[in-house]
mmCIF file of C-alpha atoms in Angstrom:
data_model
loop_
_atom_site.group_PDB
_atom_site.id
_atom_site.type_symbol
_atom_site.label_atom_id
_atom_site.label_comp_id
_atom_site.label_asym_id
_atom_site.label_seq_id
_atom_site.Cartn_x
_atom_site.Cartn_y
_atom_site.Cartn_z
ATOM 1 C CA MET A 1 -123.888 -76.890 -12.907
ATOM 2 C CA ARG A 2 -120.398 -77.183 -14.362
ATOM 3 C CA THR A 3 -119.048 -80.309 -16.063
ATOM 4 C CA ILE A 4 -117.238 -82.668 -13.671
ATOM 5 C CA LYS A 5 -115.530 -86.042 -13.984
ATOM 6 C CA SER A 6 -113.396 -88.577 -12.137
ATOM 7 C CA GLY A 7 -110.742 -86.929 -9.963
ATOM 8 C CA THR A 8 -112.719 -83.711 -9.392
ATOM 9 C CA LYS A 9 -113.034 -82.425 -5.828
ATOM 10 C CA SER A 10 -115.710 -79.732 -5.429
ATOM 11 C CA SER A 11 -119.088 -78.804 -3.941
ATOM 12 C CA GLU A 12 -120.742 -79.924 -7.206
ATOM 13 C CA VAL A 13 -119.372 -83.430 -6.642
ATOM 14 C CA TYR A 14 -120.885 -83.451 -3.137
ATOM 15 C CA TYR A 15 -124.269 -82.607 -4.648
ATOM 16 C CA LEU A 16 -123.780 -85.255 -7.339
ATOM 17 C CA ASN A 17 -123.084 -87.904 -4.713
ATOM 18 C CA GLU A 18 -126.195 -86.835 -2.794
ATOM 19 C CA LEU A 19 -128.299 -87.321 -5.930
ATOM 20 C CA LEU A 20 -126.723 -90.708 -6.675
ATOM 21 C CA SER A 21 -127.207 -91.851 -3.070
ATOM 22 C CA LYS A 22 -130.853 -90.860 -3.240
ATOM 23 C CA LEU A 23 -131.145 -93.067 -6.338
ATOM 24 C CA ASN A 24 -129.751 -95.960 -4.222
ATOM 25 C CA TYR A 25 -126.263 -96.012 -5.719
ATOM 26 C CA ASN A 26 -123.570 -97.192 -3.318
ATOM 27 C CA VAL A 27 -121.487 -94.012 -3.064
ATOM 28 C CA VAL A 28 -119.999 -92.092 -0.156
ATOM 29 C CA VAL A 29 -121.527 -88.621 0.067
ATOM 30 C CA SER A 30 -118.409 -86.471 -0.156
ATOM 31 C CA ASP A 31 -116.899 -83.810 -2.390
ATOM 32 C CA TYR A 32 -114.565 -86.272 -4.161
ATOM 33 C CA PHE A 33 -115.366 -87.905 -7.515
ATOM 34 C CA GLY A 34 -113.762 -91.290 -6.945
ATOM 35 C CA THR A 35 -114.108 -94.809 -8.335
ATOM 36 C CA ALA A 36 -117.505 -95.505 -6.759
ATOM 37 C CA THR A 37 -118.957 -92.270 -8.161
ATOM 38 C CA ASP A 38 -117.477 -92.994 -11.588
ATOM 39 C CA THR A 39 -118.995 -96.491 -11.608
ATOM 40 C CA ALA A 40 -122.379 -95.177 -10.494
ATOM 41 C CA ILE A 41 -122.455 -92.421 -13.126
ATOM 42 C CA LYS A 42 -121.568 -94.817 -15.929
ATOM 43 C CA ASP A 43 -124.323 -97.166 -14.801
ATOM 44 C CA PHE A 44 -126.781 -94.265 -14.643
ATOM 45 C CA GLN A 45 -125.771 -93.131 -18.121
ATOM 46 C CA LEU A 46 -126.105 -96.664 -19.495
ATOM 47 C CA ASN A 47 -129.617 -97.002 -18.094
ATOM 48 C CA ASN A 48 -130.770 -93.565 -19.223
ATOM 49 C CA ASN A 49 -129.766 -93.612 -22.906
ATOM 50 C CA LEU A 50 -126.778 -91.305 -22.375
ATOM 51 C CA VAL A 51 -123.241 -91.532 -23.676
ATOM 52 C CA VAL A 52 -121.405 -93.715 -21.148
ATOM 53 C CA ASP A 53 -118.275 -91.646 -20.580
ATOM 54 C CA GLY A 54 -118.371 -90.908 -16.856
ATOM 55 C CA VAL A 55 -118.473 -87.181 -17.593
ATOM 56 C CA VAL A 56 -121.274 -85.297 -15.839
ATOM 57 C CA GLY A 57 -122.240 -82.526 -18.228
ATOM 58 C CA LEU A 58 -125.495 -80.777 -19.091
ATOM 59 C CA LYS A 59 -127.355 -83.876 -20.329
ATOM 60 C CA THR A 60 -126.350 -86.066 -17.383
ATOM 61 C CA TRP A 61 -127.123 -83.320 -14.850
ATOM 62 C CA SER A 62 -130.541 -82.814 -16.447
ATOM 63 C CA ALA A 63 -131.320 -86.538 -16.315
ATOM 64 C CA LEU A 64 -130.220 -86.792 -12.673
ATOM 65 C CA LEU A 65 -132.337 -83.827 -11.628
ATOM 66 C CA ALA A 66 -135.341 -85.193 -13.512
ATOM 67 C CA LYS A 67 -135.003 -88.526 -11.689
ATOM 68 C CA ASN A 68 -134.908 -86.701 -8.338
ATOM 69 C CA GLY A 69 -138.345 -85.169 -8.768
ATOM 70 C CA ASN A 70 -138.802 -84.116 -5.135
ATOM 71 C CA LEU A 71 -136.006 -81.565 -5.053
ATOM 72 C CA PHE A 72 -136.754 -78.039 -3.839
ATOM 73 C CA SER A 73 -139.446 -76.549 -6.039
ATOM 74 C CA SER A 74 -138.474 -73.037 -4.972
ATOM 75 C CA ASN A 75 -135.626 -71.145 -3.346
ATOM 76 C CA SER A 76 -137.628 -70.341 -0.208
ATOM 77 C CA LYS A 77 -135.254 -72.361 1.981
ATOM 78 C CA LEU A 78 -132.062 -71.026 0.474
ATOM 79 C CA LEU A 79 -129.849 -68.036 1.179
ATOM 80 C CA SER A 80 -129.613 -65.257 -1.341
ATOM 81 C CA GLU A 81 -126.637 -63.077 -2.126
ATOM 82 C CA GLN A 82 -128.439 -60.200 -0.422
ATOM 83 C CA ASN A 83 -128.812 -62.233 2.792
ATOM 84 C CA LEU A 84 -125.040 -62.609 2.938
ATOM 85 C CA ILE A 85 -124.439 -58.954 2.107
ATOM 86 C CA ASP A 86 -126.805 -57.859 4.881
ATOM 87 C CA PHE A 87 -125.128 -60.225 7.330
ATOM 88 C CA SER A 88 -121.637 -59.008 6.469
ATOM 89 C CA ASN A 89 -122.801 -55.401 6.940
ATOM 90 C CA GLN A 90 -124.551 -56.196 10.236
ATOM 91 C CA PHE A 91 -121.425 -57.728 11.743
ATOM 92 C CA ASN A 92 -118.843 -55.619 9.911
ATOM 93 C CA LEU A 93 -117.325 -58.618 8.146
ATOM 94 C CA GLU A 94 -115.944 -58.881 4.641
ATOM 95 C CA LEU A 95 -118.404 -60.643 2.375
ATOM 96 C CA ALA A 96 -115.598 -62.925 1.192
ATOM 97 C CA VAL A 97 -115.027 -64.040 4.797
ATOM 98 C CA VAL A 98 -118.688 -65.002 5.249
ATOM 99 C CA LYS A 99 -118.706 -66.875 1.952
ATOM 100 C CA ALA A 100 -115.493 -68.706 2.853
ATOM 101 C CA VAL A 101 -116.903 -70.040 6.127
ATOM 102 C CA ASN A 102 -120.135 -70.912 4.347
ATOM 103 C CA GLU A 103 -118.317 -72.936 1.693
ATOM 104 C CA VAL A 104 -115.881 -74.769 3.965
ATOM 105 C CA GLU A 105 -118.391 -75.742 6.656
ATOM 106 C CA SER A 106 -121.007 -77.285 4.383
ATOM 107 C CA ASN A 107 -119.998 -76.900 0.760
ATOM 108 C CA GLY A 108 -122.410 -73.977 0.531
ATOM 109 C CA LYS A 109 -125.515 -76.121 1.180
ATOM 110 C CA GLY A 110 -127.542 -76.226 4.378
ATOM 111 C CA PHE A 111 -130.098 -78.836 3.327
ATOM 112 C CA LEU A 112 -130.039 -82.338 1.910
ATOM 113 C CA VAL A 113 -131.871 -83.054 -1.311
ATOM 114 C CA ASP A 114 -134.734 -84.529 0.756
ATOM 115 C CA GLY A 115 -135.311 -81.169 2.472
ATOM 116 C CA ARG A 116 -133.801 -81.958 5.878
ATOM 117 C CA PRO A 117 -131.028 -79.778 7.301
ATOM 118 C CA LYS A 118 -127.529 -81.064 6.737
ATOM 119 C CA ILE A 119 -126.033 -82.679 9.849
ATOM 120 C CA LEU A 120 -122.927 -84.500 11.030
ATOM 121 C CA PHE A 121 -123.255 -86.737 14.068
ATOM 122 C CA GLU A 122 -120.287 -86.831 16.467
ATOM 123 C CA GLY A 123 -120.019 -90.067 18.456
ATOM 124 C CA HIS A 124 -117.325 -88.776 20.812
ATOM 125 C CA ILE A 125 -119.496 -85.756 21.659
ATOM 126 C CA PHE A 126 -122.417 -88.104 22.321
ATOM 127 C CA TRP A 127 -120.220 -89.873 24.895
ATOM 128 C CA LYS A 128 -119.594 -86.548 26.676
ATOM 129 C CA GLN A 129 -123.236 -85.469 26.440
ATOM 130 C CA LEU A 130 -124.375 -88.691 28.106
ATOM 131 C CA GLU A 131 -121.845 -88.179 30.906
ATOM 132 C CA LYS A 132 -123.131 -84.618 31.337
ATOM 133 C CA ARG A 133 -126.583 -86.101 32.010
ATOM 134 C CA ASN A 134 -125.174 -88.572 34.559
ATOM 135 C CA ILE A 135 -125.532 -91.513 32.181
ATOM 136 C CA ASP A 136 -122.589 -93.906 32.020
ATOM 137 C CA PRO A 137 -121.786 -94.267 28.283
ATOM 138 C CA GLY A 138 -119.613 -97.305 29.006
ATOM 139 C CA ILE A 139 -122.758 -99.333 29.661
ATOM 140 C CA TYR A 140 -123.866 -98.802 26.064
ATOM 141 C CA ALA A 141 -120.456 -98.981 24.382
ATOM 142 C CA ASN A 142 -120.430 -102.238 22.439
ATOM 143 C CA SER A 143 -119.829 -103.453 18.893
ATOM 144 C CA SER A 144 -123.403 -102.793 17.760
ATOM 145 C CA ASN A 145 -123.152 -99.171 18.915
ATOM 146 C CA GLY A 146 -119.577 -98.678 17.772
ATOM 147 C CA ASN A 147 -120.521 -96.217 15.017
ATOM 148 C CA ILE A 148 -122.424 -93.841 17.330
ATOM 149 C CA LEU A 149 -120.664 -94.020 20.691
ATOM 150 C CA PHE A 150 -116.909 -93.750 21.199
ATOM 151 C CA GLU A 151 -114.690 -91.951 23.652
ATOM 152 C CA SER A 152 -112.289 -90.174 21.286
ATOM 153 C CA TYR A 153 -112.681 -88.416 17.933
ATOM 154 C CA ASN A 154 -112.693 -90.887 15.041
ATOM 155 C CA ARG A 155 -113.707 -89.826 11.544
ATOM 156 C CA ARG A 156 -114.024 -93.383 10.222
ATOM 157 C CA TYR A 157 -117.697 -93.490 11.218
ATOM 158 C CA TYR A 158 -118.781 -90.414 9.243
ATOM 159 C CA VAL A 159 -120.960 -91.429 6.318
ATOM 160 C CA GLY A 160 -122.353 -88.078 5.194
ATOM 161 C CA GLY A 161 -125.694 -87.127 3.676
ATOM 162 C CA ALA A 162 -128.955 -88.712 4.771
ATOM 163 C CA GLU A 163 -127.112 -91.614 6.428
ATOM 164 C CA GLU A 164 -126.051 -89.265 9.226
ATOM 165 C CA TYR A 165 -129.709 -89.162 10.290
ATOM 166 C CA ASN A 166 -129.663 -92.941 10.701
ATOM 167 C CA ARG A 167 -126.766 -92.568 13.133
ATOM 168 C CA LEU A 168 -128.514 -89.682 14.909
ATOM 169 C CA GLU A 169 -131.778 -91.580 15.389
ATOM 170 C CA LYS A 170 -129.950 -94.720 16.471
ATOM 171 C CA ALA A 171 -128.260 -92.675 19.201
ATOM 172 C CA ALA A 172 -131.504 -90.924 20.159
ATOM 173 C CA SER A 173 -133.243 -94.269 20.668
ATOM 174 C CA LEU A 174 -130.432 -95.819 22.700
ATOM 175 C CA GLY A 175 -132.566 -95.357 25.833
ATOM 176 C CA ALA A 176 -136.209 -94.542 26.533
ATOM 177 C CA ASP A 177 -135.334 -91.498 28.645
ATOM 178 C CA LYS A 178 -135.622 -88.159 26.790
ATOM 179 C CA ASN A 179 -132.082 -87.447 27.987
ATOM 180 C CA PHE A 180 -130.803 -89.822 25.299
ATOM 181 C CA ARG A 181 -132.630 -87.926 22.563
ATOM 182 C CA ASP A 182 -131.457 -84.545 23.842
ATOM 183 C CA ALA A 183 -127.889 -85.825 24.164
ATOM 184 C CA ALA A 184 -128.004 -87.175 20.597
ATOM 185 C CA TYR A 185 -129.393 -83.976 19.077
ATOM 186 C CA CYS A 186 -126.821 -81.939 21.011
ATOM 187 C CA SER A 187 -124.122 -84.170 19.491
ATOM 188 C CA ALA A 188 -124.800 -83.239 15.864
ATOM 189 C CA SER A 189 -123.713 -80.176 13.932
ATOM 190 C CA TRP A 190 -126.573 -78.540 12.049
ATOM 191 C CA GLY A 191 -127.218 -76.619 8.883
ATOM 192 C CA LEU A 192 -125.280 -74.322 6.649
ATOM 193 C CA PHE A 193 -122.704 -73.322 9.264
ATOM 194 C CA GLN A 194 -122.648 -76.640 11.138
ATOM 195 C CA ILE A 195 -123.436 -75.259 14.603
ATOM 196 C CA MET A 196 -123.166 -78.002 17.221
ATOM 197 C CA GLY A 197 -126.434 -78.695 19.011
ATOM 198 C CA PHE A 198 -124.848 -78.419 22.450
ATOM 199 C CA ASN A 199 -124.411 -74.691 21.784
ATOM 200 C CA ALA A 200 -128.150 -74.089 21.395
ATOM 201 C CA VAL A 201 -129.058 -72.838 24.868
ATOM 202 C CA SER A 202 -125.799 -70.966 25.450
ATOM 203 C CA ILE A 203 -126.193 -68.855 22.304
ATOM 204 C CA GLY A 204 -129.806 -67.928 22.973
ATOM 205 C CA TYR A 205 -132.256 -70.719 22.139
ATOM 206 C CA GLU A 206 -134.724 -71.891 24.756
ATOM 207 C CA SER A 207 -133.903 -75.562 24.200
ATOM 208 C CA ILE A 208 -132.328 -78.024 21.805
ATOM 209 C CA ASP A 209 -135.838 -78.651 20.463
ATOM 210 C CA GLU A 210 -136.299 -74.995 19.504
ATOM 211 C CA PHE A 211 -132.878 -74.941 17.863
ATOM 212 C CA VAL A 212 -133.592 -78.058 15.788
ATOM 213 C CA ALA A 213 -136.989 -76.693 14.746
ATOM 214 C CA LYS A 214 -135.358 -73.470 13.536
ATOM 215 C CA MET A 215 -132.689 -75.399 11.647
ATOM 216 C CA ASN A 216 -135.483 -77.198 9.778
ATOM 217 C CA GLU A 217 -137.015 -73.921 8.562
ATOM 218 C CA ASN A 218 -134.548 -72.319 6.155
ATOM 219 C CA GLU A 219 -130.964 -71.204 5.644
ATOM 220 C CA GLY A 220 -131.865 -67.757 6.940
ATOM 221 C CA GLU A 221 -132.241 -69.372 10.370
ATOM 222 C CA HIS A 222 -128.881 -71.087 9.874
ATOM 223 C CA LEU A 223 -127.296 -67.716 9.196
ATOM 224 C CA LYS A 224 -128.989 -66.209 12.253
ATOM 225 C CA ALA A 225 -127.615 -69.029 14.437
ATOM 226 C CA PHE A 226 -124.168 -68.437 12.978
ATOM 227 C CA GLY A 227 -124.312 -64.771 13.975
ATOM 228 C CA MET A 228 -125.492 -65.682 17.485
ATOM 229 C CA PHE A 229 -122.616 -68.145 17.810
ATOM 230 C CA LEU A 230 -120.016 -65.646 16.622
ATOM 231 C CA GLU A 231 -121.199 -63.021 19.088
ATOM 232 C CA LYS A 232 -121.426 -65.373 22.063
ATOM 233 C CA ASN A 233 -117.963 -66.832 21.478
ATOM 234 C CA ASN A 234 -116.162 -63.577 20.626
ATOM 235 C CA LEU A 235 -115.219 -64.774 17.141
ATOM 236 C CA LEU A 236 -116.083 -61.665 15.180
ATOM 237 C CA GLY A 237 -112.731 -59.992 15.834
ATOM 238 C CA ILE A 238 -110.852 -63.133 14.815
ATOM 239 C CA LEU A 239 -112.770 -63.320 11.546
ATOM 240 C CA ARG A 240 -112.214 -59.634 10.854
ATOM 241 C CA SER A 241 -108.463 -60.160 11.235
ATOM 242 C CA LYS A 242 -108.660 -63.342 9.122
ATOM 243 C CA ASN A 243 -106.741 -65.393 11.666
ATOM 244 C CA TRP A 244 -107.868 -68.668 10.133
ATOM 245 C CA ALA A 245 -106.054 -71.005 12.515
ATOM 246 C CA SER A 246 -107.501 -69.316 15.614
ATOM 247 C CA PHE A 247 -110.974 -69.281 14.120
ATOM 248 C CA ALA A 248 -110.757 -72.947 13.057
ATOM 249 C CA LEU A 249 -109.575 -73.954 16.541
ATOM 250 C CA LYS A 250 -112.418 -72.143 18.298
ATOM 251 C CA TYR A 251 -115.044 -73.115 15.733
ATOM 252 C CA ASN A 252 -114.082 -76.741 15.021
ATOM 253 C CA GLY A 253 -111.881 -77.708 17.967
ATOM 254 C CA PRO A 254 -108.404 -79.297 17.872
ATOM 255 C CA ALA A 255 -109.442 -81.619 15.028
ATOM 256 C CA TYR A 256 -109.207 -78.652 12.660
ATOM 257 C CA LYS A 257 -105.552 -79.540 12.066
ATOM 258 C CA THR A 258 -106.455 -83.015 10.855
ATOM 259 C CA ASN A 259 -109.087 -81.641 8.499
ATOM 260 C CA LYS A 260 -106.956 -78.609 7.512
ATOM 261 C CA TYR A 261 -109.890 -76.257 8.046
ATOM 262 C CA ASP A 262 -107.611 -73.229 8.365
ATOM 263 C CA GLU A 263 -106.011 -73.911 4.978
ATOM 264 C CA LYS A 264 -109.398 -74.506 3.353
ATOM 265 C CA LEU A 265 -110.751 -71.257 4.809
ATOM 266 C CA MET A 266 -107.789 -69.288 3.541
ATOM 267 C CA ARG A 267 -108.080 -70.714 0.033
ATOM 268 C CA ALA A 268 -111.815 -70.066 -0.081
ATOM 269 C CA TYR A 269 -111.334 -66.492 1.133
ATOM 270 C CA LEU A 270 -108.727 -65.814 -1.525
ATOM 271 C CA LYS A 271 -111.096 -67.143 -4.174
ATOM 272 C CA TYR A 272 -114.015 -64.952 -3.080
ATOM 273 C CA SER A 273 -111.920 -61.843 -2.434
ATOM 274 C CA LYS A 274 -110.725 -61.617 -6.052
#
């Protein structure tokens, strides 16, 4: 782990915030080292006999990892470099392209520190998934459900990390009918490449349940799902030509412009292609 401090924006900061959140610090799980993260780190350093400077170097990283004793004890769930090389060869893609999508979609991590696959719950998709099952979402749209059910895209409700599972399970339990659970699980993006659950059956899984079970296994299954998605949606040619805007539109939807996914993909590709 490299040394990071206030103002840094990187995948290491995302991991740092995950660790701090797991230790019950009030931080937003994101890739930005802001005021809340700085305050939390200084408190952690103060309480662990470390120099209180807000700089996360070797000693602070070591102390954080020691406190989070239930981290992965092996790399069995994680992708290797060879996995990515084999994938790029299988689909005739540049390795740098695969790594760029990997980094931008989930900061290069498919699992949370507690071992569950990384997810992002989409409340506006949940609205559409309920309608698809002939359930009127308007009946359930109220202030108490405002963070899980809304008609249009709104990023204000994203909380990141393990808290996304709280939103997912809240949505799944909105009604006793299994349709609510299926609609909720179809409304989250899963794993290393953030494949939306509603794609599960169309790309080759028997059900949303099978898809979720596979996402819980390892990042190799995440990579397999990514390949299935690319093939089904004719995205391989777009990736080969490195048309980032077209890929971001088809992969993330119109919101890609707001999140600047195309620019992030291009920058990541340039980094890995050097």
